[in-house]
Short mmCIF file of C-alpha atoms in Angstrom, two decimals:
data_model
loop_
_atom_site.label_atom_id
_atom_site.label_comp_id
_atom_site.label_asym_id
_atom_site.label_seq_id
_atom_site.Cartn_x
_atom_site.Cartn_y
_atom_site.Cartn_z
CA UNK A 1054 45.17 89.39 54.34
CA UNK A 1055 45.14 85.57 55.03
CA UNK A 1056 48.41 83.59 56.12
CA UNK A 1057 49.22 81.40 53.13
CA UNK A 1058 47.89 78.32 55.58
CA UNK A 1059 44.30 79.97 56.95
CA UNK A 1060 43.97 80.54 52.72
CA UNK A 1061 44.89 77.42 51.94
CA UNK A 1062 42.21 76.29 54.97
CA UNK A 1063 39.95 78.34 53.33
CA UNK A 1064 39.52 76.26 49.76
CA UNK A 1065 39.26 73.05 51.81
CA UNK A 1066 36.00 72.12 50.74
CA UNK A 1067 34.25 69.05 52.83
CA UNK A 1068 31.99 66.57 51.17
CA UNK A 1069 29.19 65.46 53.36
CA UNK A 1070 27.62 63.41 50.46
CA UNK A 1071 28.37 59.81 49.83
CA UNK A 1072 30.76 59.06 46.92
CA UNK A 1073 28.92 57.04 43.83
CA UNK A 1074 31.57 53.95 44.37
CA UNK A 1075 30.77 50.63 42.40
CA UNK A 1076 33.56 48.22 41.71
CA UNK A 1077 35.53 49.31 38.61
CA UNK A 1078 35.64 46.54 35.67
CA UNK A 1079 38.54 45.87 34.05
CA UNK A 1080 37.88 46.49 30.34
CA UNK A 1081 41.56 45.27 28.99
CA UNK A 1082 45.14 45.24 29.93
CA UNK A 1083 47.94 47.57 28.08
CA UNK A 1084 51.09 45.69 28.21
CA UNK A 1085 53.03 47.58 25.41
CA UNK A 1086 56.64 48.55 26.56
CA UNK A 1087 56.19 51.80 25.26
CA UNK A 1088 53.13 52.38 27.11
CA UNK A 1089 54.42 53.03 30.14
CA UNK A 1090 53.26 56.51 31.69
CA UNK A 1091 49.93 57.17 30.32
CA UNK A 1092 48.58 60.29 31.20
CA UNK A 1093 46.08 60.85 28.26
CA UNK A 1094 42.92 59.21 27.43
CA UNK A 1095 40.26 59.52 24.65
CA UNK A 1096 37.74 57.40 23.09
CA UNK A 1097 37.88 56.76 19.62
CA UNK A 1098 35.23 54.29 17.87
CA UNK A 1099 35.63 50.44 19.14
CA UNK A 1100 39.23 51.73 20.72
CA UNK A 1101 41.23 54.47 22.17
CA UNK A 1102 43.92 57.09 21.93
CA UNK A 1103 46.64 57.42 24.82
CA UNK A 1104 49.61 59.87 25.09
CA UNK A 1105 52.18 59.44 27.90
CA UNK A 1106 53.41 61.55 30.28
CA UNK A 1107 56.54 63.40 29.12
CA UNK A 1108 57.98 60.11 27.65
CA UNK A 1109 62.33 59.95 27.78
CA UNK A 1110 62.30 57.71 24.76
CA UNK A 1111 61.60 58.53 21.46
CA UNK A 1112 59.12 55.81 21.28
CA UNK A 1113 57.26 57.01 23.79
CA UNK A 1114 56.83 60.21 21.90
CA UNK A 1115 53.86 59.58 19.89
CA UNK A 1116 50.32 59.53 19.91
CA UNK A 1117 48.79 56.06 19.92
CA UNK A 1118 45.59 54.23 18.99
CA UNK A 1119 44.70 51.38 20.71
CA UNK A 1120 42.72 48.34 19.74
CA UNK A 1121 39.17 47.55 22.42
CA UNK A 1122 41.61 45.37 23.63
CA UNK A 1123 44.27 47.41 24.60
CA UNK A 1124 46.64 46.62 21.39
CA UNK A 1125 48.09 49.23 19.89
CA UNK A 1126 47.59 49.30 16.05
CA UNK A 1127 49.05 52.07 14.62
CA UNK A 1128 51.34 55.48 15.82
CA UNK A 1129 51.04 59.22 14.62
CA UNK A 1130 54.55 61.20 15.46
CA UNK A 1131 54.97 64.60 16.34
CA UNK A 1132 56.88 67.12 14.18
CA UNK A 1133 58.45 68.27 16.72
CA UNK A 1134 59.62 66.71 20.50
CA UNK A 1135 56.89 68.18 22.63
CA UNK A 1136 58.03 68.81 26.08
CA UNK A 1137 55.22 66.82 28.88
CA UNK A 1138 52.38 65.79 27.43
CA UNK A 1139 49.59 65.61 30.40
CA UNK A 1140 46.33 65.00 29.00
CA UNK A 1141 44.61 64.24 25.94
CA UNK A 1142 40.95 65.72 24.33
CA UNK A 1143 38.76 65.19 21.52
CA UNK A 1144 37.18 67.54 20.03
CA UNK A 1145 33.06 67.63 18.80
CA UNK A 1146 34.09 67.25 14.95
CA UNK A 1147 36.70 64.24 16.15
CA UNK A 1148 39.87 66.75 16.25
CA UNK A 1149 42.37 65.14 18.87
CA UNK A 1150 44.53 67.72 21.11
CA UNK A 1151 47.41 67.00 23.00
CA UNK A 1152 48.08 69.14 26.00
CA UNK A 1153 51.85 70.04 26.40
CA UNK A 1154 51.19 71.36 29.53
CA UNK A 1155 53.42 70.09 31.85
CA UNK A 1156 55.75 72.19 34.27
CA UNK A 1157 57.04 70.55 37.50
CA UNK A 1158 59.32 73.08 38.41
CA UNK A 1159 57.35 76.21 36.70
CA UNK A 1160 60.04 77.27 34.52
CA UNK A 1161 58.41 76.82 30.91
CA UNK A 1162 57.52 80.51 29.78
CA UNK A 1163 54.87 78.60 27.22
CA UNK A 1164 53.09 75.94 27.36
CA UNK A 1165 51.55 74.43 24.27
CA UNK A 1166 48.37 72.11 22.70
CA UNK A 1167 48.97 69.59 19.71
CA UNK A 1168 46.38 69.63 17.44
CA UNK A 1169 45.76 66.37 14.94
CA UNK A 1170 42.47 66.89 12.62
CA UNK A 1171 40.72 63.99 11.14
CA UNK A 1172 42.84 62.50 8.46
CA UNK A 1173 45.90 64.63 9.36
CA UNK A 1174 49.58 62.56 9.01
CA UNK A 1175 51.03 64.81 12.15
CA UNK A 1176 49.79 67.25 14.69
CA UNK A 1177 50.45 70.97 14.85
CA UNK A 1178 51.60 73.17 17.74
CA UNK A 1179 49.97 76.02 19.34
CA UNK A 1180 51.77 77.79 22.06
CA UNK A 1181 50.61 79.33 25.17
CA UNK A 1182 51.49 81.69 28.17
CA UNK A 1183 50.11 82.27 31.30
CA UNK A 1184 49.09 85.82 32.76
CA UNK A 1185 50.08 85.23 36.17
CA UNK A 1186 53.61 83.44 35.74
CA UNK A 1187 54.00 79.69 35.21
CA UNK A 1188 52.40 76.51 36.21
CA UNK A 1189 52.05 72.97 36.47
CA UNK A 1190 49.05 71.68 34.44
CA UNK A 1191 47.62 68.06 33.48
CA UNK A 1192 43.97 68.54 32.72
CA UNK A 1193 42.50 69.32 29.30
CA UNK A 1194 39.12 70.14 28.24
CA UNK A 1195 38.09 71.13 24.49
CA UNK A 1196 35.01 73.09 24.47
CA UNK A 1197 31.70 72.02 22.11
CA UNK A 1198 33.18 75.69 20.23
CA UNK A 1199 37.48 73.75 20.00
CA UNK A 1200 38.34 76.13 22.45
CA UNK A 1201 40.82 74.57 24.74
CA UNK A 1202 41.09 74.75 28.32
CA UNK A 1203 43.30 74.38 30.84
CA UNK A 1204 43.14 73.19 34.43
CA UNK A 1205 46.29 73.73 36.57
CA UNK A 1206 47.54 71.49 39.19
CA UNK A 1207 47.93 73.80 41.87
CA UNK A 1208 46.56 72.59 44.53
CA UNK A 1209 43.34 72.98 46.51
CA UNK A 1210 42.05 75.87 44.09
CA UNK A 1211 43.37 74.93 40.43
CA UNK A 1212 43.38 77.71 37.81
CA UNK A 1213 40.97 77.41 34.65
CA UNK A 1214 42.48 78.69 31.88
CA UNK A 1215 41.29 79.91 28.43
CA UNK A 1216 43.02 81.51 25.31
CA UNK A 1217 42.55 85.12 25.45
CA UNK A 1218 42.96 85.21 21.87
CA UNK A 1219 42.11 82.78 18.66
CA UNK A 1220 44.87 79.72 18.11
CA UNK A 1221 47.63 80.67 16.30
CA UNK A 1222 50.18 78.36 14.81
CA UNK A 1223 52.92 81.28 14.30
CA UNK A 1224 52.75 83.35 17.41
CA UNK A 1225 52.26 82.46 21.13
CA UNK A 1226 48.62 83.11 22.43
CA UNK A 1227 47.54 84.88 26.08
CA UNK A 1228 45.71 82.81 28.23
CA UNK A 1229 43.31 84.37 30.92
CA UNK A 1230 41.88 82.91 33.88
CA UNK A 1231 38.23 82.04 33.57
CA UNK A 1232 38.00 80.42 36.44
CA UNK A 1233 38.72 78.19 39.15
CA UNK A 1234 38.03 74.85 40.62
CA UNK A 1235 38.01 74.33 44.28
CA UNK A 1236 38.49 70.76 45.11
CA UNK A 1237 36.49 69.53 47.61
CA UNK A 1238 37.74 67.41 50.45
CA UNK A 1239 37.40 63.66 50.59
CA UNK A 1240 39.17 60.80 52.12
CA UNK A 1241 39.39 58.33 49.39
CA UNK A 1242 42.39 55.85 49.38
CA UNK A 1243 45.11 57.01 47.10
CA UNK A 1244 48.95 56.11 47.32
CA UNK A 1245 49.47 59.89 47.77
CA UNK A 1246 47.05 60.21 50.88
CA UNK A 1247 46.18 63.86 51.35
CA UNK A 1248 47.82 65.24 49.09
CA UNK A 1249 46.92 62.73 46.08
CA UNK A 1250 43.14 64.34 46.67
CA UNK A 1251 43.90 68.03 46.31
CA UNK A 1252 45.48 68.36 42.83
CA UNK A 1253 43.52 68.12 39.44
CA UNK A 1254 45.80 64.89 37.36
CA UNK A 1255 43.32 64.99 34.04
CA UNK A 1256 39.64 66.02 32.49
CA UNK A 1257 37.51 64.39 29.81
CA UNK A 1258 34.42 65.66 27.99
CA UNK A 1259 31.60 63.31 27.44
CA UNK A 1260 30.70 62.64 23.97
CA UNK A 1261 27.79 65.14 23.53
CA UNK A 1262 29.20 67.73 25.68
CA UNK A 1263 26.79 67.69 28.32
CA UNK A 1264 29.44 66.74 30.86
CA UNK A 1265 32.77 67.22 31.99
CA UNK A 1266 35.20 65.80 34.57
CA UNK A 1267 37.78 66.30 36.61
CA UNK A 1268 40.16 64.17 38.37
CA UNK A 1269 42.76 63.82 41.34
CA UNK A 1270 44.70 60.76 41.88
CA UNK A 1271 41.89 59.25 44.27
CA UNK A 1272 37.98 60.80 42.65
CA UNK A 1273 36.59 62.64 39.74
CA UNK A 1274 34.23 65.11 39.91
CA UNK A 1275 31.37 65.79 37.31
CA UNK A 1276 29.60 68.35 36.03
CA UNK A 1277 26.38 69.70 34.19
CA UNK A 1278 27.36 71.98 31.04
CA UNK A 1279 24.45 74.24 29.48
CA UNK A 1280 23.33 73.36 26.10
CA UNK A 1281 25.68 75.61 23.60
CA UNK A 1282 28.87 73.66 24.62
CA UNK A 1283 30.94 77.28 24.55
CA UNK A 1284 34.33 77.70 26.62
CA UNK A 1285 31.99 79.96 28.91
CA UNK A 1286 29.72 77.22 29.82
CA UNK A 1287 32.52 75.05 30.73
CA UNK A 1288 34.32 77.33 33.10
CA UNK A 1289 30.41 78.07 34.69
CA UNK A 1290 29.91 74.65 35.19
CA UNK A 1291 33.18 74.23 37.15
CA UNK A 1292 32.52 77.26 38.93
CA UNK A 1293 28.82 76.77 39.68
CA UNK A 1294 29.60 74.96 43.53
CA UNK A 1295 28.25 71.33 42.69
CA UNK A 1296 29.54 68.22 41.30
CA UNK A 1297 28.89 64.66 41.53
CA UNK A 1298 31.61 62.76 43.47
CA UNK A 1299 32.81 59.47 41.50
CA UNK A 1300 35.22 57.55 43.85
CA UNK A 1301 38.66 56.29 42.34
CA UNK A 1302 40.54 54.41 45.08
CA UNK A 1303 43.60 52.75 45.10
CA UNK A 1304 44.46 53.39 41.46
CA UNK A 1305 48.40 52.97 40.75
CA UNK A 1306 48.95 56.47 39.96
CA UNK A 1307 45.58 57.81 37.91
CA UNK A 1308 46.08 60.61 35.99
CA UNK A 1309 43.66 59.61 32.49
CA UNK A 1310 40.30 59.85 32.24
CA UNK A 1311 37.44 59.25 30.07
CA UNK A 1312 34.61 59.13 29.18
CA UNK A 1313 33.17 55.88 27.61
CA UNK A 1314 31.83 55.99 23.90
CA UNK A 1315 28.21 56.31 24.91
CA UNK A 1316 28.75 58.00 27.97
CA UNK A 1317 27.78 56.05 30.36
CA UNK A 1318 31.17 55.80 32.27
CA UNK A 1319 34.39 56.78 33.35
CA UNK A 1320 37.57 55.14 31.70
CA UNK A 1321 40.50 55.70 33.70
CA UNK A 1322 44.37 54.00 33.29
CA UNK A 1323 46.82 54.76 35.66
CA UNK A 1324 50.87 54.76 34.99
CA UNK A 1325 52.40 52.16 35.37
CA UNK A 1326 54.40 52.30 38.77
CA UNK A 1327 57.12 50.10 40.77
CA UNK A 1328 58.61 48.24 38.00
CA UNK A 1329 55.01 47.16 36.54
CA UNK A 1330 54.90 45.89 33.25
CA UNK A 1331 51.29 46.02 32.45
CA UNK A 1332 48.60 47.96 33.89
CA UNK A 1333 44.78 47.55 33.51
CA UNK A 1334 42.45 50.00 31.68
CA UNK A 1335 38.92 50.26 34.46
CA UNK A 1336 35.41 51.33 33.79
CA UNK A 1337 33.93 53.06 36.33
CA UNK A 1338 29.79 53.27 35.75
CA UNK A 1339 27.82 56.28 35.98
CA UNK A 1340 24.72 56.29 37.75
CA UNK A 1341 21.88 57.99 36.36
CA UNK A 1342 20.89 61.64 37.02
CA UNK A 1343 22.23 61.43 40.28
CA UNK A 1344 22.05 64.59 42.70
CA UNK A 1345 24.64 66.71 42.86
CA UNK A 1346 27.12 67.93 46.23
CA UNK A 1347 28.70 70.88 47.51
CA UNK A 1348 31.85 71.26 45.12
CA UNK A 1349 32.69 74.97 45.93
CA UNK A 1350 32.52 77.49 49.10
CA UNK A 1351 34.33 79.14 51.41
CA UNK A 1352 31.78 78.69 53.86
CA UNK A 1353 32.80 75.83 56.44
CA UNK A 1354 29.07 75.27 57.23
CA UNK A 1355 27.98 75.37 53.84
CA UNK A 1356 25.38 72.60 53.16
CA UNK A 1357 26.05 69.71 50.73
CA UNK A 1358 23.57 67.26 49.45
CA UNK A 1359 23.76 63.66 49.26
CA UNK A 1360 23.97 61.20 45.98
CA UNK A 1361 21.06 58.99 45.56
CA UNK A 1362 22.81 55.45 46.36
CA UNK A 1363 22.89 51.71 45.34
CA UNK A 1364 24.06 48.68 48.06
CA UNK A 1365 26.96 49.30 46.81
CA UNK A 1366 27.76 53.32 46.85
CA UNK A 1367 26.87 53.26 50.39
CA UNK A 1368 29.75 51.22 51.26
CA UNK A 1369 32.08 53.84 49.92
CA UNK A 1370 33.52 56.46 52.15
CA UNK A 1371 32.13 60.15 52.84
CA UNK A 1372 33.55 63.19 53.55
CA UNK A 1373 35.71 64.28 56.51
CA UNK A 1374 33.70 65.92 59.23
CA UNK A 1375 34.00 69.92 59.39
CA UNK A 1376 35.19 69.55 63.58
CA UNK A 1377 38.15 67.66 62.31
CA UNK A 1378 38.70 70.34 59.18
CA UNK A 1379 39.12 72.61 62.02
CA UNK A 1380 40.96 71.22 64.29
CA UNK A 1381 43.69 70.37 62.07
CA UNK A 1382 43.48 72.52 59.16
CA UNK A 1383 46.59 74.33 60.01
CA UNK A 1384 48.60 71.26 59.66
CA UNK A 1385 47.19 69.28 56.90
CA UNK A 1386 47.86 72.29 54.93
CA UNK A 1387 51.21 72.72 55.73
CA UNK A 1388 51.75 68.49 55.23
CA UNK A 1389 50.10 68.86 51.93
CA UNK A 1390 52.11 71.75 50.71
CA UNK A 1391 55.61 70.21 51.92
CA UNK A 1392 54.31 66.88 50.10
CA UNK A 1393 53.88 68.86 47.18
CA UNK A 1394 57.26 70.44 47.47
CA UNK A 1395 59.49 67.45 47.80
CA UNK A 1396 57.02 64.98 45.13
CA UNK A 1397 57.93 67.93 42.50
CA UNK A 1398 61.78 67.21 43.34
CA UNK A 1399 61.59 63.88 43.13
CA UNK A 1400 58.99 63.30 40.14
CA UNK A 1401 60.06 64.54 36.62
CA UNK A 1402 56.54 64.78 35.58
#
């Protein structure tokens, strides 16, 4: 049986391939008051639809639709006070979800998703339970099918979770674990260093369902979903071992993402942090067709291969060499778990 560090060692994933890195533009600036922890992100038309993270004020408590330039127009309130919102979906017949799925200190015995159909005047509440005890979650995905799916933010490996059983408004659902996500090592610039890069902080869909992504505080990852758009192909395509590497550096404290109306980008808005009182919404361009890198193995030779890239990708960073993985796995897993342990203290959300 592996030592909780040689396990954790053995989900560390390295990323030969260079990043696709192109210099994010800034599409608008949020700089309502109430607006202040965004964690949540969806398209909607010309605008958008934010939620933030586990607001303290009532005001912060809703769901809110944003102007192209970042004004908000109009509000929808829950029914109920949720408990941390984390991330935000839209669904393929324009349902928005709301993922309650928040935990820092793992205590919640269900977690919950908000759902608001088209033309609805408040969301309703469908709750959740793990099969494996709690967990910490801000990432979530709606299937092509409305199934909803969860991606925990343990770290190195995060959990993939689906409802065992239909949605049901008037009795808590089972969720099993479809899958799992191992996050492959990079060294992008984050204000959390290592440990920013080895926990999943949000997911978006692209509008036809082709793709999905996942993000940590410094990259997202992307991936290929088969044609069908079912909860299945989801969890395969996170599963499958490749993803293409979109570099996120130096973002405030990026937990949304994304996807642009038409697809062809990444959206991402971070919190706002250090007494901030604005922060920018970015675009971050896809490339097209690029190839796709090593994004899962347990093998520490396992071969990866590298994005096509522009000028400009190539002067992003790559991954960190296996020799050093090696030589000091035993400690960066041990800094990254203790940085876990004392940023869930000191971080409500």
């Amino acid at each position: 049986m592996l030592s909780a560090g040689a396990a954790l060692i053995a989900v560390m994933v390295p990323m030969t391939g260079v990043p696709v890195v192109a210099a994010p533009e800034t599409l608008c600036r949020v700089k309502d008051d109430r607006l202040v922890e965004i964690s949540g992100l969806v398209t909607d038309g010309d605008g958008y639809v934010a939620v933030n993270d586990g607001a303290d004020k009532e005001s912060g408590r809703k769901i809110f639709y944003l102007s192209g330039k970042c004004k908000v127009t109009r509000t929808v309130s829950f029914p109920s006070q949720p408990q941390d919102t984390e991330d935000m979906a839209r669904g393929a017949d324009g349902t928005l979800w709301i993922g309650d799925i928040g935990d820092n200190d793992r205590n919640r015995e269900t977690v919950g998703v908000w759902r608001l159909a088209p033309g609805a005047k408040s969301p309703t509440l469908f709750r959740l339970s793990y099969p494996d005890g709690a967990h910490d979650a801000e990432a979530l995905l709606v299937a092509g099918d409305g199934t909803p799916i969860v991606v925990t933010k343990d770290p190195l490996a995060a959990g993939v979770y689906v409802p065992a059983k239909p949605l049901n408004a008037s009795a808590t659902v089972p969720l099993r674990r479809a899958g799992d996500f191992r996050i492959p090592v990079t060294n992008t610039d984050n204000p959390y260093g290592l440990k920013g890069r080895f926990v999943v902080t949000g997911a978006a869909a692209s509008p036809d369902g082709s793709k999905v992504a996942l993000r940590t505080y410094a990259d997202a990852f992307e991936f290929d979903v088969e044609p069908g758009g079912t909860a299945d192909a989801v969890v395969r395509a996170i599963g499958a071992g490749s993803a293409r590497r979109i570099a996120l550096p130096d973002e405030p404290q990026g937990e949304s993402i994304a996807y642009s109306a038409d697809g062809t980008a990444l959206l991402s808005i971070s919190e706002m942090t250090d007494g901030a009182d604005d922060v920018d919404m970015l675009r971050y361009p896809l490339p097209d067709a690029p190839a796709a890198v090593a994004a899962s193995s347990t093998s520490p030779g396992a071969g990866t291969k590298k994005n096509r890239t522009s000028a400009a990708e190539a002067a992003g960073e790559g991954g960190l060499p296996v020799g050093a993985l090696a030589a000091g796995g035993a400690l960066i897993a041990a800094a990254l778990l203790l940085g876990l342990v004392i940023a869930r203290r000191r971080r409500s959300r």
